[in-house]
XYZ file of C-alpha atoms in Angstrom:
443
model
C 0.000 0.000 0.000
C 1.232 3.460 -0.776
C 2.277 5.651 2.129
C 3.359 9.222 2.825
C 6.677 10.343 4.239
C 7.300 13.018 6.863
C 6.989 15.778 4.252
C 3.598 14.450 3.278
C 4.940 13.282 -0.098
C 3.334 10.297 -1.745
C 5.581 7.267 -1.960
C 4.094 4.536 -4.136
C 7.096 2.209 -3.609
C 6.749 2.009 0.137
C 6.423 -1.486 1.594
C 2.820 -2.601 1.873
C 1.068 -2.318 5.248
C -2.328 -3.499 6.278
C -4.580 -5.800 4.361
C -4.366 -4.489 0.790
C -1.161 -4.260 -1.176
C -0.470 -2.508 -4.437
C 2.993 -3.238 -5.730
C 2.777 -1.858 -9.213
C 1.552 1.683 -8.455
C 3.682 4.088 -10.431
C 2.239 7.344 -8.897
C 0.550 8.709 -12.028
C -3.117 9.634 -12.475
C -3.794 6.210 -13.804
C -2.290 4.747 -10.668
C -4.943 6.493 -8.537
C -7.602 4.414 -10.133
C -5.906 1.333 -8.717
C -6.358 2.660 -5.126
C -9.385 1.870 -3.064
C -11.762 4.575 -1.704
C -10.037 4.943 1.635
C -6.640 5.467 0.060
C -8.056 8.099 -2.242
C -9.525 10.031 0.671
C -6.277 9.913 2.561
C -4.420 11.010 -0.534
C -6.822 13.960 -1.038
C -6.464 15.067 2.575
C -2.697 14.871 2.368
C -2.636 16.845 -0.858
C -4.951 19.504 0.564
C -2.909 19.953 3.709
C 0.254 20.214 1.650
C -1.290 22.970 -0.459
C -2.392 24.896 2.646
C 1.088 24.624 4.132
C 2.624 25.789 0.879
C 0.239 28.807 0.783
C -2.196 27.665 -1.847
C -5.644 29.287 -1.105
C -8.882 27.406 -0.922
C -11.214 27.157 -3.847
C -13.579 29.804 -2.471
C -10.720 32.134 -1.633
C -9.120 31.581 -4.966
C -12.313 32.490 -6.785
C -13.048 35.519 -4.584
C -12.603 37.905 -7.489
C -15.199 35.996 -9.461
C -17.923 36.307 -6.814
C -20.684 38.866 -7.334
C -20.999 39.695 -3.625
C -17.698 40.389 -1.928
C -16.811 39.324 1.591
C -17.163 42.907 2.830
C -20.640 43.205 1.344
C -21.636 39.867 2.885
C -20.448 41.088 6.299
C -22.668 44.177 5.926
C -25.604 41.987 4.868
C -25.032 39.726 7.849
C -25.151 42.619 10.352
C -28.282 44.011 8.697
C -30.090 40.660 8.934
C -29.173 40.416 12.614
C -30.629 43.871 13.275
C -33.849 43.089 11.406
C -34.208 39.809 13.278
C -33.909 41.611 16.631
C -36.585 44.101 15.542
C -38.971 41.323 14.569
C -38.971 42.021 10.846
C -39.865 38.904 8.823
C -37.025 37.665 6.577
C -37.467 35.510 3.478
C -34.976 34.053 0.947
C -36.217 36.523 -1.631
C -35.586 39.312 0.911
C -31.945 38.145 1.258
C -31.512 37.853 -2.517
C -32.947 41.346 -3.100
C -30.621 43.023 -0.589
C -27.647 41.040 -1.918
C -28.466 42.232 -5.438
C -28.519 45.840 -4.193
C -25.129 45.436 -2.521
C -23.591 43.636 -5.504
C -25.027 45.970 -8.085
C -26.156 42.995 -10.186
C -28.740 40.232 -9.731
C -27.617 37.105 -7.859
C -28.798 33.558 -8.325
C -31.862 32.009 -6.752
C -29.707 29.793 -4.545
C -27.649 32.639 -3.085
C -29.652 32.698 0.149
C -28.992 29.004 0.750
C -25.267 29.326 0.019
C -25.105 32.511 2.195
C -26.535 30.684 5.197
C -24.136 27.774 4.549
C -21.181 30.148 4.692
C -22.511 31.756 7.894
C -23.793 28.969 10.092
C -23.649 31.234 13.172
C -26.427 33.350 11.677
C -29.671 31.771 12.812
C -32.272 33.230 10.512
C -35.858 32.084 10.760
C -37.468 32.558 7.422
C -41.007 33.867 7.650
C -43.866 31.702 6.609
C -46.569 32.935 4.229
C -48.869 33.912 7.137
C -46.331 36.222 8.715
C -45.570 37.733 5.336
C -49.270 38.371 4.763
C -49.651 40.033 8.170
C -46.709 42.302 7.468
C -48.160 43.276 4.090
C -51.514 44.067 5.685
C -49.871 46.195 8.361
C -48.014 48.171 5.710
C -51.248 48.812 3.830
C -52.972 50.079 6.981
C -50.098 52.380 7.788
C -50.042 53.678 4.215
C -53.797 54.384 4.260
C -53.530 56.211 7.577
C -50.641 58.364 6.389
C -52.392 59.140 3.092
C -55.507 60.233 4.979
C -53.480 62.559 7.162
C -51.789 64.114 4.143
C -55.104 64.464 2.303
C -56.649 66.254 5.289
C -53.669 68.581 5.600
C -53.943 69.535 1.926
C -57.676 69.763 1.231
C -59.417 70.198 4.598
C -60.882 73.567 5.539
C -58.394 75.509 7.574
C -59.203 77.816 10.481
C -56.014 79.714 11.088
C -55.658 80.721 14.724
C -54.526 84.207 15.585
C -50.825 84.372 15.873
C -49.331 85.328 19.165
C -47.040 88.240 19.714
C -43.951 86.097 19.198
C -45.396 83.739 16.544
C -43.516 83.338 13.261
C -44.150 81.601 9.961
C -42.174 78.542 11.000
C -41.259 76.729 14.179
C -39.183 78.561 16.740
C -37.687 77.464 20.001
C -37.904 79.554 23.146
C -34.129 79.304 23.409
C -33.401 80.712 19.941
C -31.546 84.028 19.656
C -34.525 85.748 18.050
C -36.925 84.741 20.834
C -34.464 85.573 23.599
C -33.923 89.043 22.128
C -37.677 89.675 21.909
C -38.239 88.598 25.514
C -35.334 90.761 26.675
C -36.757 93.785 24.840
C -40.163 93.296 26.460
C -38.561 93.010 29.895
C -36.517 96.170 29.320
C -39.625 98.114 28.302
C -41.419 97.173 31.518
C -38.367 97.988 33.606
C -37.864 101.378 31.946
C -41.554 102.233 32.406
C -41.269 101.605 36.150
C -38.001 103.536 36.284
C -39.471 106.535 34.454
C -42.451 106.518 36.794
C -40.188 106.647 39.836
C -37.970 109.319 38.271
C -41.002 111.446 37.436
C -42.101 111.415 41.062
C -38.588 112.165 42.302
C -38.094 115.006 39.821
C -41.436 116.543 40.751
C -40.463 116.511 44.427
C -37.020 117.964 43.658
C -38.519 120.678 41.469
C -40.950 121.617 44.236
C -38.050 121.944 46.674
C -36.152 124.176 44.257
C -39.194 126.394 43.670
C -39.861 126.687 47.406
C -36.224 127.565 48.078
C -36.221 130.233 45.365
C -39.430 131.674 46.738
C -37.958 131.757 50.239
C -34.831 133.530 49.014
C -36.905 136.143 47.193
C -38.974 136.763 50.316
C -35.845 137.160 52.445
C -34.395 139.566 49.898
C -37.566 141.649 49.894
C -37.653 141.728 53.691
C -34.010 142.819 53.818
C -34.611 145.605 51.298
C -37.722 146.725 53.144
C -35.836 146.795 56.438
C -32.950 148.764 54.914
C -35.067 151.529 53.365
C -36.188 153.323 56.596
C -32.623 153.346 57.931
C -31.323 154.953 54.771
C -34.079 157.566 54.860
C -33.341 158.575 58.462
C -29.640 158.976 57.776
C -30.181 161.264 54.833
C -32.835 163.238 56.675
C -30.590 164.016 59.565
C -27.799 164.995 57.266
C -29.915 167.491 55.391
C -31.254 168.883 58.612
C -27.774 169.426 59.952
C -26.872 171.644 57.063
C -28.799 174.356 58.815
C -30.716 177.281 57.437
C -29.343 177.034 53.963
C -32.719 175.718 52.729
C -33.213 173.423 49.780
C -31.161 175.642 47.516
C -28.101 175.556 49.760
C -28.048 171.836 50.577
C -31.568 170.600 51.092
C -31.350 167.591 48.782
C -27.609 167.229 48.938
C -27.465 166.066 45.288
C -24.956 168.685 44.191
C -22.587 168.424 47.148
C -23.080 164.781 48.229
C -23.205 163.154 44.795
C -21.203 165.633 42.848
C -24.170 167.207 41.053
C -26.026 166.089 37.996
C -23.125 167.003 35.754
C -20.259 166.708 38.184
C -20.247 162.897 38.729
C -20.248 160.147 36.101
C -21.524 156.596 36.373
C -19.756 153.803 34.595
C -21.090 150.332 33.979
C -21.255 147.906 36.828
C -18.498 145.711 35.388
C -16.023 148.610 35.678
C -17.012 149.550 39.209
C -13.569 148.670 40.556
C -11.822 151.087 38.178
C -14.192 153.924 39.136
C -13.784 153.186 42.820
C -9.995 153.477 42.498
C -10.318 156.911 40.922
C -12.913 158.217 43.362
C -11.769 156.682 46.671
C -12.307 159.129 49.557
C -9.423 160.395 51.652
C -8.534 158.845 55.014
C -10.011 161.818 56.839
C -13.348 161.307 55.141
C -13.276 157.601 55.981
C -12.650 158.366 59.653
C -15.508 160.817 59.629
C -17.814 158.141 58.274
C -16.749 155.653 60.934
C -17.475 158.109 63.770
C -21.125 158.362 62.769
C -22.957 155.299 64.171
C -26.364 156.245 62.869
C -25.682 157.117 59.227
C -22.440 155.487 58.073
C -23.561 151.822 57.970
C -26.875 152.324 56.124
C -25.285 154.496 53.414
C -22.577 152.003 52.386
C -24.977 150.649 49.746
C -26.857 152.445 47.035
C -30.305 153.189 48.572
C -31.990 153.574 45.192
C -33.303 150.299 43.739
C -32.965 149.835 40.012
C -35.424 148.432 37.544
C -35.213 144.919 36.134
C -33.575 144.704 32.741
C -31.439 147.851 33.265
C -27.949 148.487 34.574
C -26.571 151.447 36.534
C -23.556 153.305 35.296
C -21.576 153.019 38.537
C -22.019 151.529 41.981
C -18.651 152.550 43.323
C -19.487 156.184 42.566
C -22.744 155.834 44.469
C -20.865 154.421 47.462
C -18.447 157.348 47.382
C -21.293 159.814 47.141
C -23.049 158.146 50.045
C -19.835 158.325 52.074
C -19.414 162.012 51.323
C -23.059 162.728 52.112
C -22.664 161.079 55.501
C -20.229 163.712 56.718
C -22.747 166.498 57.199
C -25.227 163.976 58.536
C -22.994 163.302 61.513
C -22.799 166.995 62.241
C -26.565 167.201 62.024
C -26.923 164.400 64.519
C -24.751 166.227 66.989
C -26.834 169.357 66.567
C -30.057 167.455 67.004
C -28.777 165.686 70.075
C -27.595 168.966 71.561
C -30.877 170.727 70.926
C -32.993 167.790 72.052
C -35.890 168.882 69.860
C -37.926 165.790 68.882
C -40.317 167.714 66.637
C -37.470 168.846 64.426
C -36.269 165.235 64.137
C -39.686 164.077 62.880
C -39.855 166.888 60.358
C -36.393 166.045 59.111
C -37.320 162.387 58.661
C -40.383 163.322 56.639
C -38.285 165.675 54.514
C -35.671 162.962 53.970
C -38.338 160.547 52.715
C -39.591 163.147 50.246
C -36.039 163.782 49.066
C -35.446 160.011 48.662
C -38.499 159.616 46.430
C -37.501 162.642 44.363
C -33.961 161.336 43.999
C -35.256 157.966 42.831
C -37.410 159.588 40.190
C -34.440 161.725 39.066
C -32.156 158.690 38.750
C -34.783 156.732 36.817
C -35.353 159.638 34.419
C -31.803 161.000 34.099
C -31.149 158.897 30.925
C -28.077 157.150 32.372
C -29.708 153.661 32.366
C -29.458 151.322 29.382
C -32.154 148.817 28.448
C -31.677 145.232 27.256
C -32.193 144.826 23.533
C -31.827 141.026 23.273
C -30.232 137.970 24.898
C -27.794 136.246 22.528
C -26.769 133.194 24.579
C -25.916 131.729 27.964
C -23.113 129.922 29.782
C -22.457 128.437 33.246
C -19.592 129.836 35.270
C -18.726 128.770 38.835
C -22.138 127.151 39.196
C -24.020 130.314 38.143
C -25.693 130.998 34.833
C -24.672 134.083 32.836
C -26.299 135.564 29.745
C -24.719 137.345 26.782
C -26.736 140.575 26.664
C -26.974 142.985 23.742
C -27.695 146.459 25.136
C -29.542 149.290 23.434
C -26.332 151.310 23.100
C -24.733 148.513 21.029
C -22.593 146.951 23.774
C -22.408 143.171 24.301
C -21.473 141.795 27.735
C -21.939 138.723 29.925
C -24.368 139.457 32.781
C -25.620 137.316 35.694
C -29.205 136.182 36.044
C -30.002 138.936 38.568
C -29.339 141.624 35.931
C -31.738 140.321 33.290
C -34.272 138.562 35.525
C -37.945 139.308 34.717
C -36.864 140.869 31.429
C -38.903 140.434 28.255
C -35.758 139.607 26.269
C -34.927 136.804 28.729
C -38.456 135.409 28.444
C -38.113 135.328 24.657
C -34.760 133.552 24.915
C -36.115 130.921 27.328
C -39.104 130.354 25.053
C -36.774 129.827 22.103
C -34.769 127.278 24.104
C -38.010 125.568 25.259
C -37.121 126.062 28.941
C -39.407 127.510 31.596
C -36.785 128.254 34.238
C -33.389 129.821 33.532
C -31.745 127.514 36.074
C -32.717 124.517 33.935
C -30.748 125.631 30.895
C -28.187 123.084 29.639
C -24.637 123.283 30.997
C -23.159 123.588 27.535
C -22.482 127.131 26.305
C -24.889 128.284 23.593
C -24.981 131.451 21.461
C -27.463 132.391 18.767
C -25.117 134.690 16.850
C -21.585 133.331 17.152
C -20.135 136.252 15.165
C -21.171 138.777 17.809
C -18.105 140.155 19.631
C -18.009 141.226 23.265
C -17.480 144.887 24.041
C -15.698 144.112 27.336
C -14.414 140.496 27.129
């Protein structure tokens, strides 16, 4: 009997073993026909093992390029069938053939499903019977009818469009989208600002009331101070005129020529240049000492006793102070005479005469033509916390004046109306001028 050596080579000349012996086997194809069935099987196994050891692929692997469905495609088909089986989807041989044809790109044979399961014995696929296939088909029909009915109703049914909300749009929106978040934030800001404006309105009304009350109080105090200062000024001038003796009104009754320098003797400059006038007309030290010795007339006459009209400016205040100082000198002498005589009736008559002289002097100052009216207000500015106005005077001058100079003036009312402001203290802090080409007379 033929045997195999250690290298699995066939040796037909080996000594016979076992029951059957073949002595004349030459090892050719014809010699194989002389072997029995068992020897042929052993020979085939030995030849196959030798080919595997030598690297010869199997028949299926060797014809891999000739297969319609590759190994990779079969692996994908295997995983898909496992997933469908877990989901309960019925699987038939035709189902496997159809999917294999899709993966291969060409139709496969009718026996592909059988050969596929033979190559993958681990895949336990239970093919569906005709009843299960019928039930699945019926379920698909029901689902298709239901979906078609829904689509038909959406297309042809009568529509009642509901009113869109404030934040509704033509397509779906999420509450977390940027557009919706911005709209909600805007609505919240509007509510918050409305509450804030309401509180600010109340606070501003209270603050405005306090400001108005304070201004009213200051005006009342100013009026009371002026009212209290007028009698004292009148008594001082009255005594001074009485002390001038029997000269009468022509000699020194009013004291306008000697005390104030006369109608033509003294000049009044504008209020802004009061310091320059005061330097030129400062009284001598002897006159100052004489004013200090008089306790009854020196202190009231340090200010100009004549009030001026709103919207006008006096030519000089320093000159008025000097005139008042000079006019106090004879008043002190008159007081000494009155005190020495001790005549109370004369004192009363002198006071009445001084009041008459004061009224006459006021009328003379108002009508002497030395006051200049306000022609227009050109602008305003804030300086050291106080508002000043650029005033154009009737004589052509242009100066910056405080609020007290132009208060209650028609030109100021017109300017405030043009700026849409009721109170001058509420003007904006930024400097404003109507005519920027207008130059100041005294910058």
